[in-house]
A tleap script that builds the chain and sets N, CA, C and O, in Angstrom:
source leaprc.protein.ff14SB
mol = sequence {
  NMET GLN TYR PRO ASP LEU TYR SER ASN ALA
  HIE LEU VAL VAL ALA ALA ILE ARG ILE PHE
  THR TYR LYS ASN SER LYS ASN PRO SER LEU
  ASN GLU ILE CYS ALA THR LEU SER PHE SER
  LEU GLU GLN GLY SER PHE ILE CYS LYS LYS
  LEU LYS GLU ILE GLY ALA VAL ASP VAL ILE
  GLU GLY GLY TYR GLY THR ARG LEU PHE VAL
  LYS ASN HIE LEU LYS ILE GLU GLU ILE PRO
  LYS ALA LYS LYS GLU ASP THR LEU GLU GLU
  SER LEU LYS ALA PHE GLN ASN SER LYS LYS
  ASP PHE THR GLN LYS ILE GLU SER PHE GLN
  CALA
}
set mol.1.N position { -8.025 13.945 1.717 }
set mol.1.CA position { -6.966 14.027 1.402 }
set mol.1.C position { -6.278 12.496 1.110 }
set mol.1.O position { -6.515 11.993 2.208 }
set mol.2.N position { -5.785 11.746 0.568 }
set mol.2.CA position { -4.980 10.967 0.043 }
set mol.2.C position { -3.120 10.611 0.409 }
set mol.2.O position { -2.481 10.102 -0.512 }
set mol.3.N position { -2.618 10.816 1.323 }
set mol.3.CA position { -1.481 11.117 0.802 }
set mol.3.C position { -0.964 9.538 0.024 }
set mol.3.O position { -1.356 8.386 0.213 }
set mol.4.N position { 0.109 10.134 -0.932 }
set mol.4.CA position { 0.328 9.140 -1.805 }
set mol.4.C position { 1.639 7.982 -1.243 }
set mol.4.O position { 1.985 7.052 -1.972 }
set mol.5.N position { 2.322 8.234 0.248 }
set mol.5.CA position { 3.606 7.293 0.753 }
set mol.5.C position { 2.767 6.165 1.354 }
set mol.5.O position { 1.596 6.071 1.723 }
set mol.6.N position { 3.639 5.488 1.316 }
set mol.6.CA position { 2.939 4.358 2.511 }
set mol.6.C position { 3.097 4.143 4.193 }
set mol.6.O position { 2.538 3.393 4.994 }
set mol.7.N position { 3.841 4.883 4.279 }
set mol.7.CA position { 3.754 5.712 6.043 }
set mol.7.C position { 3.189 6.196 6.629 }
set mol.7.O position { 3.079 5.835 7.801 }
set mol.8.N position { 2.278 7.669 5.968 }
set mol.8.CA position { 0.989 7.972 5.801 }
set mol.8.C position { -0.048 6.904 6.018 }
set mol.8.O position { -0.690 6.731 7.053 }
set mol.9.N position { -0.106 6.386 5.183 }
set mol.9.CA position { -1.342 5.204 4.750 }
set mol.9.C position { -2.021 4.422 5.541 }
set mol.9.O position { -3.167 4.283 5.968 }
set mol.10.N position { -0.136 3.569 5.676 }
set mol.10.CA position { -0.226 3.579 7.069 }
set mol.10.C position { -1.021 3.387 8.627 }
set mol.10.O position { -1.822 2.630 9.175 }
set mol.11.N position { -0.102 4.783 8.957 }
set mol.11.CA position { -0.826 5.220 10.181 }
set mol.11.C position { -2.335 5.268 10.605 }
set mol.11.O position { -3.054 5.160 11.598 }
set mol.12.N position { -2.399 5.574 8.788 }
set mol.12.CA position { -4.290 6.296 8.906 }
set mol.12.C position { -5.923 4.805 9.020 }
set mol.12.O position { -7.073 4.792 9.457 }
set mol.13.N position { -4.963 3.806 8.307 }
set mol.13.CA position { -6.164 2.563 8.361 }
set mol.13.C position { -5.550 2.127 10.221 }
set mol.13.O position { -6.534 2.015 10.951 }
set mol.14.N position { -4.184 1.892 10.992 }
set mol.14.CA position { -4.336 1.543 11.966 }
set mol.14.C position { -4.760 2.498 13.337 }
set mol.14.O position { -4.499 2.360 14.532 }
set mol.15.N position { -5.441 3.401 12.673 }
set mol.15.CA position { -6.351 3.967 13.377 }
set mol.15.C position { -6.888 4.214 13.390 }
set mol.15.O position { -7.465 4.923 14.214 }
set mol.16.N position { -7.376 3.459 11.616 }
set mol.16.CA position { -9.494 3.422 11.908 }
set mol.16.C position { -9.822 2.670 11.354 }
set mol.16.O position { -11.023 2.404 11.323 }
set mol.17.N position { -8.254 1.196 12.734 }
set mol.17.CA position { -8.878 -0.312 13.262 }
set mol.17.C position { -8.731 0.233 14.388 }
set mol.17.O position { -9.565 -0.335 15.093 }
set mol.18.N position { -8.093 1.121 15.124 }
set mol.18.CA position { -7.994 1.242 16.904 }
set mol.18.C position { -9.219 1.785 16.478 }
set mol.18.O position { -10.002 0.854 16.293 }
set mol.19.N position { -9.735 2.868 16.240 }
set mol.19.CA position { -11.195 3.772 15.781 }
set mol.19.C position { -12.425 2.819 15.867 }
set mol.19.O position { -13.010 2.624 16.933 }
set mol.20.N position { -12.763 2.271 14.765 }
set mol.20.CA position { -12.889 0.682 15.018 }
set mol.20.C position { -13.946 -0.387 15.886 }
set mol.20.O position { -15.072 -0.880 15.841 }
set mol.21.N position { -12.563 -0.343 16.785 }
set mol.21.CA position { -12.871 -1.025 17.758 }
set mol.21.C position { -13.657 -0.548 18.054 }
set mol.21.O position { -14.805 -0.735 17.649 }
set mol.22.N position { -13.061 0.744 19.394 }
set mol.22.CA position { -13.534 1.586 19.619 }
set mol.22.C position { -14.770 1.468 19.859 }
set mol.22.O position { -15.107 0.843 20.865 }
set mol.23.N position { -15.807 2.069 18.948 }
set mol.23.CA position { -17.219 3.009 18.238 }
set mol.23.C position { -18.260 1.582 18.749 }
set mol.23.O position { -19.375 1.467 19.259 }
set mol.24.N position { -17.393 0.824 18.373 }
set mol.24.CA position { -17.754 -0.685 17.758 }
set mol.24.C position { -17.908 -2.461 18.569 }
set mol.24.O position { -18.648 -3.442 18.500 }
set mol.25.N position { -16.870 -2.076 19.187 }
set mol.25.CA position { -17.071 -3.079 19.926 }
set mol.25.C position { -16.633 -4.663 19.694 }
set mol.25.O position { -16.803 -5.594 20.482 }
set mol.26.N position { -15.716 -4.711 17.733 }
set mol.26.CA position { -15.534 -5.542 16.873 }
set mol.26.C position { -14.052 -5.107 16.088 }
set mol.26.O position { -13.441 -4.041 16.016 }
set mol.27.N position { -13.862 -6.132 15.682 }
set mol.27.CA position { -12.503 -5.697 15.285 }
set mol.27.C position { -13.287 -6.085 13.468 }
set mol.27.O position { -12.607 -5.922 12.455 }
set mol.28.N position { -12.081 -3.867 12.554 }
set mol.28.CA position { -12.955 -3.952 11.603 }
set mol.28.C position { -12.252 -5.188 10.002 }
set mol.28.O position { -11.182 -5.534 9.501 }
set mol.29.N position { -13.697 -5.396 9.827 }
set mol.29.CA position { -13.550 -5.648 8.308 }
set mol.29.C position { -12.541 -4.991 7.546 }
set mol.29.O position { -11.904 -4.146 8.176 }
set mol.30.N position { -11.974 -5.304 5.357 }
set mol.30.CA position { -11.131 -4.208 5.377 }
set mol.30.C position { -12.282 -3.438 4.185 }
set mol.30.O position { -12.063 -2.548 3.363 }
set mol.31.N position { -13.385 -4.101 4.458 }
set mol.31.CA position { -14.133 -3.508 3.765 }
set mol.31.C position { -14.929 -2.029 4.361 }
set mol.31.O position { -15.623 -1.137 3.874 }
set mol.32.N position { -14.318 -2.409 5.818 }
set mol.32.CA position { -14.817 -1.057 6.945 }
set mol.32.C position { -13.966 -0.151 6.771 }
set mol.32.O position { -14.207 1.008 6.434 }
set mol.33.N position { -12.718 -0.725 7.035 }
set mol.33.CA position { -12.247 0.840 7.024 }
set mol.33.C position { -11.539 0.833 5.633 }
set mol.33.O position { -10.480 1.443 5.774 }
set mol.34.N position { -11.667 0.446 4.492 }
set mol.34.CA position { -12.080 1.210 3.443 }
set mol.34.C position { -13.298 2.367 3.653 }
set mol.34.O position { -13.058 3.504 4.060 }
set mol.35.N position { -14.001 2.111 3.471 }
set mol.35.CA position { -15.380 2.631 3.477 }
set mol.35.C position { -14.865 3.967 4.506 }
set mol.35.O position { -14.784 5.161 4.219 }
set mol.36.N position { -14.623 3.405 5.538 }
set mol.36.CA position { -14.442 4.644 6.301 }
set mol.36.C position { -13.368 5.762 6.438 }
set mol.36.O position { -13.542 6.846 6.995 }
set mol.37.N position { -11.968 5.219 5.702 }
set mol.37.CA position { -11.832 6.149 5.051 }
set mol.37.C position { -11.054 6.560 3.190 }
set mol.37.O position { -9.994 7.026 2.772 }
set mol.38.N position { -12.222 6.093 2.640 }
set mol.38.CA position { -12.704 6.451 1.524 }
set mol.38.C position { -11.099 5.961 0.385 }
set mol.38.O position { -10.633 6.581 -0.571 }
set mol.39.N position { -10.650 4.694 0.995 }
set mol.39.CA position { -9.508 3.953 0.372 }
set mol.39.C position { -10.574 2.347 -1.458 }
set mol.39.O position { -10.854 1.148 -1.443 }
set mol.40.N position { -10.664 3.118 -2.196 }
set mol.40.CA position { -10.431 1.671 -2.971 }
set mol.40.C position { -10.076 -0.060 -2.218 }
set mol.40.O position { -9.683 -0.460 -1.122 }
set mol.41.N position { -10.290 -0.400 -2.913 }
set mol.41.CA position { -10.223 -1.941 -2.311 }
set mol.41.C position { -9.222 -2.286 -2.055 }
set mol.41.O position { -8.775 -2.619 -0.958 }
set mol.42.N position { -8.496 -2.227 -3.553 }
set mol.42.CA position { -7.620 -2.748 -3.502 }
set mol.42.C position { -6.570 -1.694 -3.259 }
set mol.42.O position { -5.600 -2.363 -3.615 }
set mol.43.N position { -6.068 -0.545 -2.913 }
set mol.43.CA position { -5.266 0.398 -1.670 }
set mol.43.C position { -5.690 -0.157 -0.931 }
set mol.43.O position { -5.396 -1.346 -0.811 }
set mol.44.N position { -6.384 0.328 -0.280 }
set mol.44.CA position { -6.723 -1.538 1.034 }
set mol.44.C position { -6.016 -2.208 1.075 }
set mol.44.O position { -5.261 -2.239 2.047 }
set mol.45.N position { -5.904 -3.075 0.051 }
set mol.45.CA position { -5.782 -4.201 0.475 }
set mol.45.C position { -3.860 -4.690 0.266 }
set mol.45.O position { -3.189 -5.583 0.783 }
set mol.46.N position { -3.571 -3.737 -0.605 }
set mol.46.CA position { -2.341 -3.438 -0.525 }
set mol.46.C position { -1.576 -2.779 0.998 }
set mol.46.O position { -0.550 -3.101 1.597 }
set mol.47.N position { -2.527 -1.825 1.227 }
set mol.47.CA position { -1.578 -1.205 2.681 }
set mol.47.C position { -1.778 -2.309 3.990 }
set mol.47.O position { -0.942 -2.586 4.851 }
set mol.48.N position { -3.074 -2.802 3.848 }
set mol.48.CA position { -2.986 -4.677 5.113 }
set mol.48.C position { -1.911 -4.904 4.108 }
set mol.48.O position { -1.022 -4.052 4.113 }
set mol.49.N position { -1.814 -5.798 3.317 }
set mol.49.CA position { -1.145 -6.474 2.958 }
set mol.49.C position { 0.780 -5.942 3.526 }
set mol.49.O position { 1.131 -6.390 4.617 }
set mol.50.N position { 1.299 -5.495 3.131 }
set mol.50.CA position { 2.584 -4.788 3.385 }
set mol.50.C position { 2.513 -4.388 4.693 }
set mol.50.O position { 3.633 -3.990 5.013 }
set mol.51.N position { 1.580 -4.281 5.796 }
set mol.51.CA position { 1.660 -3.854 7.013 }
set mol.51.C position { 1.700 -5.209 7.514 }
set mol.51.O position { 2.603 -5.295 8.346 }
set mol.52.N position { 0.875 -6.688 7.288 }
set mol.52.CA position { 1.046 -7.509 7.350 }
set mol.52.C position { 2.186 -7.872 7.808 }
set mol.52.O position { 2.722 -7.915 8.916 }
set mol.53.N position { 2.576 -8.234 6.296 }
set mol.53.CA position { 4.435 -8.682 5.752 }
set mol.53.C position { 4.750 -7.818 7.089 }
set mol.53.O position { 4.491 -8.426 8.128 }
set mol.54.N position { 5.204 -6.659 7.225 }
set mol.54.CA position { 6.098 -6.428 8.499 }
set mol.54.C position { 5.993 -6.467 9.747 }
set mol.54.O position { 6.900 -6.248 10.550 }
set mol.55.N position { 3.808 -7.019 10.212 }
set mol.55.CA position { 4.151 -7.111 11.103 }
set mol.55.C position { 3.200 -6.607 12.455 }
set mol.55.O position { 3.180 -6.866 13.658 }
set mol.56.N position { 2.154 -5.420 11.176 }
set mol.56.CA position { 1.899 -4.660 11.986 }
set mol.56.C position { 0.573 -4.571 12.337 }
set mol.56.O position { -0.115 -3.658 12.795 }
set mol.57.N position { 0.360 -5.710 12.026 }
set mol.57.CA position { -1.378 -5.273 11.324 }
set mol.57.C position { -1.608 -7.395 11.867 }
set mol.57.O position { -0.669 -8.134 11.572 }
set mol.58.N position { -2.472 -7.819 12.364 }
set mol.58.CA position { -2.624 -9.461 12.046 }
set mol.58.C position { -4.385 -9.292 11.230 }
set mol.58.O position { -5.246 -8.496 11.605 }
set mol.59.N position { -4.511 -10.238 10.131 }
set mol.59.CA position { -5.591 -10.807 9.456 }
set mol.59.C position { -5.545 -11.907 9.901 }
set mol.59.O position { -4.548 -12.628 9.874 }
set mol.60.N position { -7.032 -12.294 10.552 }
set mol.60.CA position { -7.550 -13.301 10.980 }
set mol.60.C position { -8.855 -13.019 10.447 }
set mol.60.O position { -9.554 -12.008 10.532 }
set mol.61.N position { -9.072 -14.340 9.770 }
set mol.61.CA position { -10.187 -14.958 8.647 }
set mol.61.C position { -11.485 -15.437 9.657 }
set mol.61.O position { -12.330 -14.604 9.327 }
set mol.62.N position { -11.818 -15.880 10.194 }
set mol.62.CA position { -13.022 -16.597 11.701 }
set mol.62.C position { -14.672 -16.720 10.544 }
set mol.62.O position { -14.729 -16.477 9.338 }
set mol.63.N position { -15.709 -17.132 11.387 }
set mol.63.CA position { -16.271 -18.113 10.905 }
set mol.63.C position { -17.745 -16.380 10.547 }
set mol.63.O position { -18.786 -16.492 9.900 }
set mol.64.N position { -17.363 -15.402 11.060 }
set mol.64.CA position { -17.828 -13.637 10.450 }
set mol.64.C position { -16.707 -13.049 10.287 }
set mol.64.O position { -16.452 -11.927 10.723 }
set mol.65.N position { -15.919 -13.786 9.623 }
set mol.65.CA position { -15.394 -13.120 8.231 }
set mol.65.C position { -14.425 -12.669 8.820 }
set mol.65.O position { -14.349 -12.618 10.047 }
set mol.66.N position { -13.302 -12.168 7.810 }
set mol.66.CA position { -11.517 -11.880 7.776 }
set mol.66.C position { -11.367 -10.367 8.800 }
set mol.66.O position { -11.704 -9.310 8.267 }
set mol.67.N position { -10.870 -10.347 10.209 }
set mol.67.CA position { -11.624 -9.157 10.705 }
set mol.67.C position { -10.143 -8.579 10.776 }
set mol.67.O position { -9.280 -9.447 10.645 }
set mol.68.N position { -9.663 -7.215 10.967 }
set mol.68.CA position { -7.874 -6.790 11.505 }
set mol.68.C position { -8.286 -6.461 12.532 }
set mol.68.O position { -9.354 -6.075 13.006 }
set mol.69.N position { -6.467 -6.822 13.110 }
set mol.69.CA position { -6.012 -6.786 14.693 }
set mol.69.C position { -4.521 -5.460 14.508 }
set mol.69.O position { -3.842 -5.278 13.498 }
set mol.70.N position { -4.431 -4.891 15.569 }
set mol.70.CA position { -3.304 -4.179 15.152 }
set mol.70.C position { -2.086 -5.287 16.418 }
set mol.70.O position { -2.351 -5.919 17.441 }
set mol.71.N position { -1.287 -5.143 15.953 }
set mol.71.CA position { -0.690 -6.242 16.549 }
set mol.71.C position { 0.818 -5.660 17.100 }
set mol.71.O position { 1.332 -6.180 18.090 }
set mol.72.N position { 1.332 -4.790 16.538 }
set mol.72.CA position { 2.499 -4.148 16.549 }
set mol.72.C position { 2.291 -2.858 16.227 }
set mol.72.O position { 2.603 -2.701 15.047 }
set mol.73.N position { 1.799 -1.571 16.863 }
set mol.73.CA position { 1.667 -0.851 16.159 }
set mol.73.C position { 3.324 0.425 15.572 }
set mol.73.O position { 3.491 1.350 14.778 }
set mol.74.N position { 4.135 -0.323 16.553 }
set mol.74.CA position { 5.685 0.818 16.265 }
set mol.74.C position { 5.534 -0.436 15.363 }
set mol.74.O position { 4.394 -0.853 15.570 }
set mol.75.N position { 6.231 -1.321 14.353 }
set mol.75.CA position { 6.697 -1.509 12.769 }
set mol.75.C position { 6.542 -0.037 11.876 }
set mol.75.O position { 7.202 0.305 10.894 }
set mol.76.N position { 5.676 0.541 12.417 }
set mol.76.CA position { 5.201 0.996 11.258 }
set mol.76.C position { 6.618 2.248 10.916 }
set mol.76.O position { 7.047 2.458 9.781 }
set mol.77.N position { 7.132 2.928 12.161 }
set mol.77.CA position { 8.498 3.040 11.527 }
set mol.77.C position { 9.590 2.467 10.764 }
set mol.77.O position { 10.532 3.102 10.290 }
set mol.78.N position { 9.398 1.252 10.685 }
set mol.78.CA position { 10.535 0.794 10.382 }
set mol.78.C position { 10.302 1.016 8.644 }
set mol.78.O position { 11.156 0.630 7.845 }
set mol.79.N position { 8.916 1.749 8.174 }
set mol.79.CA position { 8.468 2.433 6.815 }
set mol.79.C position { 9.784 3.226 6.978 }
set mol.79.O position { 10.351 3.660 7.980 }
set mol.80.N position { 10.103 3.278 5.564 }
set mol.80.CA position { 10.898 4.538 4.705 }
set mol.80.C position { 9.735 5.809 4.580 }
set mol.80.O position { 8.614 5.541 4.146 }
set mol.81.N position { 10.111 7.281 5.015 }
set mol.81.CA position { 9.306 8.272 5.261 }
set mol.81.C position { 9.542 8.664 3.859 }
set mol.81.O position { 9.015 7.692 3.318 }
set mol.82.N position { 9.785 9.092 3.296 }
set mol.82.CA position { 10.997 9.704 2.511 }
set mol.82.C position { 11.285 9.347 1.050 }
set mol.82.O position { 12.033 9.846 0.209 }
set mol.83.N position { 10.398 8.267 1.035 }
set mol.83.CA position { 9.763 7.075 -0.340 }
set mol.83.C position { 9.251 7.332 -1.008 }
set mol.83.O position { 8.144 7.209 -0.484 }
set mol.84.N position { 9.070 7.686 -2.010 }
set mol.84.CA position { 7.987 7.650 -3.158 }
set mol.84.C position { 8.435 6.625 -4.398 }
set mol.84.O position { 9.403 6.170 -5.008 }
set mol.85.N position { 6.432 6.611 -4.261 }
set mol.85.CA position { 6.200 4.905 -5.276 }
set mol.85.C position { 6.475 5.748 -6.950 }
set mol.85.O position { 6.083 6.834 -7.376 }
set mol.86.N position { 7.142 4.889 -7.437 }
set mol.86.CA position { 7.046 4.608 -8.859 }
set mol.86.C position { 5.774 5.228 -9.777 }
set mol.86.O position { 4.629 4.918 -10.105 }
set mol.87.N position { 6.332 5.847 -9.886 }
set mol.87.CA position { 5.004 6.942 -10.579 }
set mol.87.C position { 4.558 6.138 -12.632 }
set mol.87.O position { 5.422 5.630 -13.347 }
set mol.88.N position { 2.905 6.315 -13.065 }
set mol.88.CA position { 2.859 6.047 -14.439 }
set mol.88.C position { 4.041 6.053 -15.685 }
set mol.88.O position { 4.656 5.161 -16.270 }
set mol.89.N position { 4.016 7.914 -15.786 }
set mol.89.CA position { 5.221 8.164 -16.133 }
set mol.89.C position { 6.511 7.551 -16.089 }
set mol.89.O position { 7.104 6.757 -16.819 }
set mol.90.N position { 6.630 7.816 -15.614 }
set mol.90.CA position { 8.694 7.546 -15.296 }
set mol.90.C position { 8.402 6.141 -15.683 }
set mol.90.O position { 8.995 5.820 -16.713 }
set mol.91.N position { 7.585 5.112 -15.105 }
set mol.91.CA position { 7.277 3.463 -15.719 }
set mol.91.C position { 7.777 3.761 -17.364 }
set mol.91.O position { 8.709 3.239 -17.977 }
set mol.92.N position { 6.721 4.873 -17.853 }
set mol.92.CA position { 6.635 5.044 -19.657 }
set mol.92.C position { 7.667 5.147 -20.225 }
set mol.92.O position { 8.093 4.487 -21.172 }
set mol.93.N position { 8.425 6.534 -19.313 }
set mol.93.CA position { 9.965 7.223 -19.570 }
set mol.93.C position { 11.256 6.032 -19.916 }
set mol.93.O position { 11.741 5.857 -21.033 }
set mol.94.N position { 11.600 5.383 -18.813 }
set mol.94.CA position { 11.779 4.146 -18.876 }
set mol.94.C position { 11.629 3.400 -19.806 }
set mol.94.O position { 12.408 3.130 -20.720 }
set mol.95.N position { 10.527 3.012 -19.580 }
set mol.95.CA position { 10.427 1.727 -20.875 }
set mol.95.C position { 10.461 2.208 -21.972 }
set mol.95.O position { 11.031 1.441 -22.749 }
set mol.96.N position { 9.965 3.561 -22.659 }
set mol.96.CA position { 10.530 4.336 -24.261 }
set mol.96.C position { 11.498 4.151 -24.404 }
set mol.96.O position { 11.846 3.280 -25.201 }
set mol.97.N position { 12.594 5.051 -23.534 }
set mol.97.CA position { 14.207 5.477 -23.027 }
set mol.97.C position { 14.952 3.139 -23.618 }
set mol.97.O position { 15.794 2.987 -24.503 }
set mol.98.N position { 14.600 2.440 -23.181 }
set mol.98.CA position { 14.804 1.345 -22.907 }
set mol.98.C position { 14.130 0.681 -24.750 }
set mol.98.O position { 14.397 -0.333 -25.395 }
set mol.99.N position { 13.300 1.750 -24.989 }
set mol.99.CA position { 12.884 0.937 -26.546 }
set mol.99.C position { 13.499 0.935 -27.341 }
set mol.99.O position { 13.606 0.044 -28.184 }
set mol.100.N position { 14.410 2.546 -27.245 }
set mol.100.CA position { 14.726 3.768 -28.205 }
set mol.100.C position { 16.205 2.984 -28.127 }
set mol.100.O position { 17.006 3.023 -29.060 }
set mol.101.N position { 16.380 2.461 -27.213 }
set mol.101.CA position { 18.320 1.812 -27.179 }
set mol.101.C position { 18.390 0.394 -27.785 }
set mol.101.O position { 19.324 -0.309 -28.170 }
set mol.102.N position { 17.132 0.247 -27.728 }
set mol.102.CA position { 16.809 -1.673 -28.655 }
set mol.102.C position { 16.585 -1.738 -30.015 }
set mol.102.O position { 16.624 -2.693 -30.790 }
set mol.103.N position { 16.299 -0.338 -30.212 }
set mol.103.CA position { 15.931 0.407 -32.372 }
set mol.103.C position { 17.237 0.347 -32.544 }
set mol.103.O position { 17.802 -0.512 -33.220 }
set mol.104.N position { 18.030 1.677 -31.661 }
set mol.104.CA position { 19.466 1.633 -31.839 }
set mol.104.C position { 20.150 0.841 -32.319 }
set mol.104.O position { 20.748 0.887 -33.394 }
set mol.105.N position { 20.075 -0.732 -30.797 }
set mol.105.CA position { 21.437 -1.471 -31.496 }
set mol.105.C position { 20.658 -2.586 -32.708 }
set mol.105.O position { 21.214 -3.510 -33.301 }
set mol.106.N position { 19.554 -2.245 -32.798 }
set mol.106.CA position { 19.185 -3.068 -34.503 }
set mol.106.C position { 19.384 -2.339 -35.513 }
set mol.106.O position { 19.442 -2.689 -36.692 }
set mol.107.N position { 19.547 -0.811 -34.849 }
set mol.107.CA position { 20.183 -0.520 -36.999 }
set mol.107.C position { 21.725 -0.240 -36.601 }
set mol.107.O position { 22.251 0.640 -37.283 }
set mol.108.N position { 22.420 -0.751 -35.757 }
set mol.108.CA position { 23.569 -0.182 -35.947 }
set mol.108.C position { 24.069 -1.953 -36.427 }
set mol.108.O position { 25.249 -2.295 -36.510 }
set mol.109.N position { 23.198 -2.638 -36.622 }
set mol.109.CA position { 23.556 -4.699 -36.542 }
set mol.109.C position { 22.748 -4.546 -37.646 }
set mol.109.O position { 22.458 -5.741 -37.690 }
set mol.110.N position { 22.197 -4.122 -38.490 }
set mol.110.CA position { 21.892 -3.859 -39.786 }
set mol.110.C position { 22.928 -3.562 -40.492 }
set mol.110.O position { 23.524 -4.526 -40.971 }
set mol.111.N position { 23.676 -1.657 -40.893 }
set mol.111.CA position { 24.568 -1.251 -41.071 }
set mol.111.C position { 25.990 -1.496 -40.961 }
set mol.111.O position { 26.794 -0.643 -41.337 }
savepdb mol mol.pdb
quit
């Protein structure tokens, strides 16, 4: 089950980092976290990027590859819980409405 909001997914990623570190005695890579949570690499990368921006996670590149570290898990609470992500349908309707308005303006200029 994948959650649609960033807040819930952020908690999952941080928990996965902690569990992976506990079980394997090493910090995970992004690929390992995505495989654990059944996220696409793009979705996992997006979530980790947001977590790094707010200071909840550190992404360290070293000789053994890129590893994820929990920096401050309390920063996740700063993410709005009820924020809905923009869906494709809403974007498409907004674009169609703006195109319709533009077409009406052109027709009024021609008249």
